[in-house]
Short mmCIF file of C-alpha atoms in Angstrom, two decimals:
data_model
loop_
_atom_site.label_atom_id
_atom_site.label_comp_id
_atom_site.label_asym_id
_atom_site.label_seq_id
_atom_site.Cartn_x
_atom_site.Cartn_y
_atom_site.Cartn_z
CA UNK J 4 106.08 175.72 76.88
CA UNK J 5 104.21 172.81 77.91
CA UNK J 6 105.87 169.73 79.57
CA UNK J 7 103.79 166.11 79.62
CA UNK J 8 105.81 163.56 82.85
CA UNK J 9 104.40 159.91 81.64
CA UNK J 10 104.74 159.12 85.68
CA UNK J 11 105.84 156.07 88.10
CA UNK J 12 106.37 154.38 84.20
CA UNK J 13 106.56 150.20 84.14
CA UNK J 14 109.32 150.43 81.98
CA UNK J 15 112.17 148.68 83.26
CA UNK J 16 115.21 146.04 82.41
CA UNK J 17 114.43 142.80 83.85
CA UNK J 18 114.60 142.45 88.32
CA UNK J 19 117.11 140.18 90.28
CA UNK J 20 114.92 138.28 91.74
CA UNK J 21 114.05 136.55 88.22
CA UNK J 22 117.43 136.52 86.39
CA UNK J 23 116.67 132.75 87.75
CA UNK J 24 113.30 132.85 86.84
CA UNK J 25 113.07 129.57 83.30
CA UNK J 26 110.54 131.86 81.22
CA UNK J 27 112.95 134.23 81.74
CA UNK J 28 116.48 132.23 81.20
CA UNK J 29 113.68 131.64 78.03
CA UNK J 30 113.20 134.62 76.28
CA UNK J 31 116.07 136.12 76.80
CA UNK J 32 118.29 132.94 75.34
CA UNK J 33 115.73 133.82 72.27
CA UNK J 34 117.04 136.76 71.96
CA UNK J 35 120.86 136.47 71.90
CA UNK J 36 120.86 137.79 75.58
CA UNK J 37 120.96 137.69 79.36
CA UNK J 38 118.09 137.95 81.58
CA UNK J 39 119.64 141.18 83.22
CA UNK J 40 119.91 143.38 79.86
CA UNK J 41 116.24 142.67 78.79
CA UNK J 42 113.13 144.93 79.35
CA UNK J 43 110.64 142.83 81.63
CA UNK J 44 107.48 142.66 79.47
CA UNK J 45 103.85 141.16 80.51
CA UNK J 46 103.42 140.31 77.30
CA UNK J 47 105.97 137.14 77.01
CA UNK J 48 107.07 137.71 81.14
CA UNK J 49 103.19 136.98 82.67
CA UNK J 50 104.47 133.84 84.57
CA UNK J 51 107.13 135.06 86.54
CA UNK J 52 105.75 138.38 87.41
CA UNK J 53 103.77 136.77 89.71
CA UNK J 54 106.84 136.04 91.71
CA UNK J 55 106.70 139.77 92.21
CA UNK J 56 104.44 141.46 95.17
CA UNK J 57 103.61 143.75 92.15
CA UNK J 58 104.28 142.12 89.24
CA UNK J 59 100.10 142.20 88.18
CA UNK J 60 100.98 145.84 86.80
CA UNK J 61 104.78 145.89 86.23
CA UNK J 62 106.49 144.69 82.45
CA UNK J 63 104.36 147.32 80.20
CA UNK J 64 107.08 148.55 78.07
CA UNK J 65 104.02 148.76 75.75
CA UNK J 66 102.40 152.08 77.63
CA UNK J 67 105.69 154.07 76.90
CA UNK J 68 106.04 153.44 73.21
CA UNK J 69 102.89 154.00 71.87
CA UNK J 70 102.22 156.97 74.01
CA UNK J 71 106.04 158.60 73.57
CA UNK J 72 104.52 157.46 69.60
CA UNK J 73 101.37 160.10 70.33
CA UNK J 74 103.31 162.55 71.82
CA UNK J 75 106.32 162.94 69.90
CA UNK J 76 104.19 162.63 66.34
CA UNK J 77 101.97 165.46 67.72
CA UNK J 78 101.16 169.09 65.92
CA UNK J 79 102.39 170.82 69.48
CA UNK J 80 106.05 168.41 69.25
CA UNK J 81 106.51 170.06 65.76
CA UNK J 82 105.89 173.99 66.68
CA UNK J 83 108.42 173.57 69.49
CA UNK J 84 106.46 174.13 72.64
CA UNK J 85 106.57 170.37 73.91
CA UNK J 86 108.80 168.60 75.92
CA UNK J 87 108.41 164.83 77.28
CA UNK J 88 110.36 162.90 80.24
CA UNK J 89 109.50 158.83 80.86
CA UNK J 90 110.28 158.87 84.92
CA UNK J 91 109.32 155.43 86.49
CA UNK J 92 109.24 152.69 89.02
CA UNK J 93 112.47 152.95 90.06
CA UNK J 94 113.13 156.57 89.95
CA UNK J 95 114.87 156.46 86.55
CA UNK J 96 114.13 159.46 84.08
CA UNK J 97 114.65 159.38 80.07
CA UNK J 98 113.83 162.69 78.30
CA UNK J 99 112.65 162.42 75.08
CA UNK J 100 114.55 165.66 72.44
CA UNK J 101 111.53 167.58 70.64
CA UNK J 102 113.34 165.97 66.73
CA UNK J 103 113.35 162.27 68.53
CA UNK J 104 110.74 160.49 65.49
CA UNK J 105 109.95 156.98 68.01
CA UNK J 106 110.90 153.30 66.11
CA UNK J 107 107.26 151.73 65.35
CA UNK J 108 107.91 148.55 65.84
CA UNK J 109 107.10 147.64 69.01
CA UNK J 110 109.91 144.67 69.23
CA UNK J 111 113.06 147.74 67.69
CA UNK J 112 111.36 149.73 70.25
CA UNK J 113 112.27 147.36 73.36
CA UNK J 114 115.81 146.80 71.71
CA UNK J 115 115.89 150.55 71.73
CA UNK J 116 114.89 151.01 75.61
CA UNK J 117 117.83 147.61 76.32
CA UNK J 118 120.55 149.87 74.76
CA UNK J 119 119.23 152.70 76.48
CA UNK J 120 119.42 151.41 80.14
CA UNK J 121 123.64 150.21 79.19
CA UNK J 122 124.40 153.11 77.55
CA UNK J 123 122.56 156.29 79.11
CA UNK J 124 122.50 157.98 75.62
CA UNK J 125 121.38 157.60 72.67
CA UNK J 126 122.17 157.57 69.62
CA UNK J 127 125.51 159.06 71.15
CA UNK J 128 126.88 162.14 73.73
CA UNK J 129 127.67 164.32 70.96
CA UNK J 130 124.31 164.06 68.96
CA UNK J 131 122.07 162.83 72.30
CA UNK J 132 118.41 161.97 71.05
CA UNK J 133 117.08 160.38 73.88
CA UNK J 134 118.71 160.39 77.39
CA UNK J 135 118.12 158.25 80.82
CA UNK J 136 119.35 159.62 84.03
CA UNK J 137 119.48 157.41 86.89
CA UNK J 138 118.16 157.79 90.78
CA UNK J 139 115.94 161.08 89.92
CA UNK J 140 112.86 160.91 91.63
CA UNK J 141 109.82 163.07 90.32
CA UNK J 142 110.18 165.94 92.65
CA UNK J 143 114.01 166.36 91.57
CA UNK J 144 112.85 166.50 87.82
CA UNK J 145 109.89 169.12 88.26
CA UNK J 146 112.41 171.05 90.85
CA UNK J 147 114.92 170.96 87.45
CA UNK J 148 111.87 172.06 85.20
CA UNK J 149 110.58 174.81 87.70
CA UNK J 150 107.07 174.84 85.97
CA UNK J 151 104.49 177.88 87.22
CA UNK J 152 101.51 174.64 86.94
CA UNK J 153 101.88 170.82 87.97
CA UNK J 154 98.56 169.11 86.27
CA UNK J 155 97.82 165.95 87.84
CA UNK J 156 95.60 162.96 85.48
CA UNK J 157 93.70 161.26 87.73
CA UNK J 158 91.18 159.38 87.75
CA UNK J 159 89.16 160.58 91.18
CA UNK J 160 90.41 164.50 90.41
CA UNK J 161 87.92 167.38 89.67
CA UNK J 162 86.05 167.92 85.78
CA UNK J 163 88.15 170.79 85.29
CA UNK J 164 87.99 172.62 81.94
CA UNK J 165 91.30 172.46 80.93
CA UNK J 166 91.44 174.17 77.17
CA UNK J 167 89.87 177.11 79.38
CA UNK J 168 92.55 176.63 81.88
CA UNK J 169 95.17 176.83 78.92
CA UNK J 170 93.17 179.86 77.78
CA UNK J 171 94.23 181.82 81.14
CA UNK J 172 97.53 180.51 81.56
CA UNK J 173 98.89 180.89 78.04
CA UNK J 174 102.26 182.81 79.06
CA UNK J 175 102.70 179.87 82.15
CA UNK J 176 105.11 176.96 82.27
CA UNK J 177 102.86 174.03 81.92
CA UNK J 178 103.77 170.23 83.28
CA UNK J 179 100.75 167.84 83.00
CA UNK J 180 101.63 164.14 85.13
CA UNK J 181 100.06 161.36 83.55
CA UNK J 182 100.54 157.20 84.87
CA UNK J 183 102.65 155.48 83.01
CA UNK J 184 101.11 151.49 84.45
CA UNK J 185 97.97 150.17 83.49
CA UNK J 186 95.73 150.05 86.21
CA UNK J 187 96.27 151.08 90.41
CA UNK J 188 97.50 154.34 91.64
CA UNK J 189 100.54 156.51 91.24
CA UNK J 190 103.58 155.34 93.33
CA UNK J 191 104.81 158.67 93.54
CA UNK J 192 103.17 161.48 95.79
CA UNK J 193 102.06 162.81 93.12
CA UNK J 194 98.91 165.61 95.34
CA UNK J 195 102.32 166.83 96.84
CA UNK J 196 103.73 168.54 94.03
CA UNK J 197 100.27 169.22 91.91
CA UNK J 198 98.42 172.04 91.37
CA UNK J 199 95.24 170.84 89.79
CA UNK J 200 94.25 166.90 90.49
CA UNK J 201 92.07 167.13 86.66
CA UNK J 202 89.66 164.00 85.64
CA UNK J 203 88.70 163.87 82.12
CA UNK J 204 86.43 161.18 82.03
CA UNK J 205 83.88 158.53 84.27
CA UNK J 206 85.94 155.82 83.37
CA UNK J 207 89.72 155.48 83.19
CA UNK J 208 91.30 156.70 80.15
CA UNK J 209 94.92 154.78 78.41
CA UNK J 210 98.15 156.94 78.50
CA UNK J 211 98.31 158.33 75.35
CA UNK J 212 93.81 158.22 74.64
CA UNK J 213 94.65 160.90 78.28
CA UNK J 214 97.82 162.76 75.72
CA UNK J 215 96.12 162.85 73.20
CA UNK J 216 93.03 165.07 74.64
CA UNK J 217 94.94 167.09 76.32
CA UNK J 218 97.47 168.31 73.42
CA UNK J 219 94.18 169.43 71.15
CA UNK J 220 92.86 171.33 74.35
CA UNK J 221 96.64 172.94 74.55
CA UNK J 222 96.58 173.38 70.45
CA UNK J 223 93.53 174.76 70.50
CA UNK J 224 93.91 176.96 73.75
CA UNK J 225 97.31 178.39 71.66
CA UNK J 226 95.64 179.11 68.56
CA UNK J 227 97.65 176.04 66.91
CA UNK J 228 96.78 173.87 64.02
CA UNK J 229 93.19 174.23 62.07
CA UNK J 230 90.41 173.13 64.40
#
């Protein structure tokens, strides 16, 4: 089994400090909502984000959206060999059930995530497809999963042949950590939890590109699909 975790994702509701900001207020009013119930989004709230000390990296639900579309539609997931989590900067964890199909339209996805932050489970507790857990650190999540190997994808990591690594550890449960932020470094101390820090390329890559490269290598190592 392969588990992917999008770590320190910049997915959050508008923080209290910005509830009174006119940019946030206008954005919420246009959608018929209140400031505390909408997602922080750099595309619409860029001016307001300057008021936050690390606003340059926050408000990026688009990263989560593209990443989830790539991994949930993958061959590996269709084969039942993939588990996916999103860990946020505020230590909230979202579990995406394997059968979940992610909405392709971005604004509908935003609305879905806003509902999730309010209800904690969608579409219902009787038939959960997406679940949100509050106050769960990355370490607590990893402890719950209890993998055999933890790999962190990092631009400053070592150049390791992932196909070879996956081929030699076919019977082991592997977790891969991928950054869910646009630039900068992890907020969580990933090096403390990782067996490997691995770089795929000499330049930074988008989270969904990293995910796609990992999926293909894992599928080849396990003889899944035709390559």
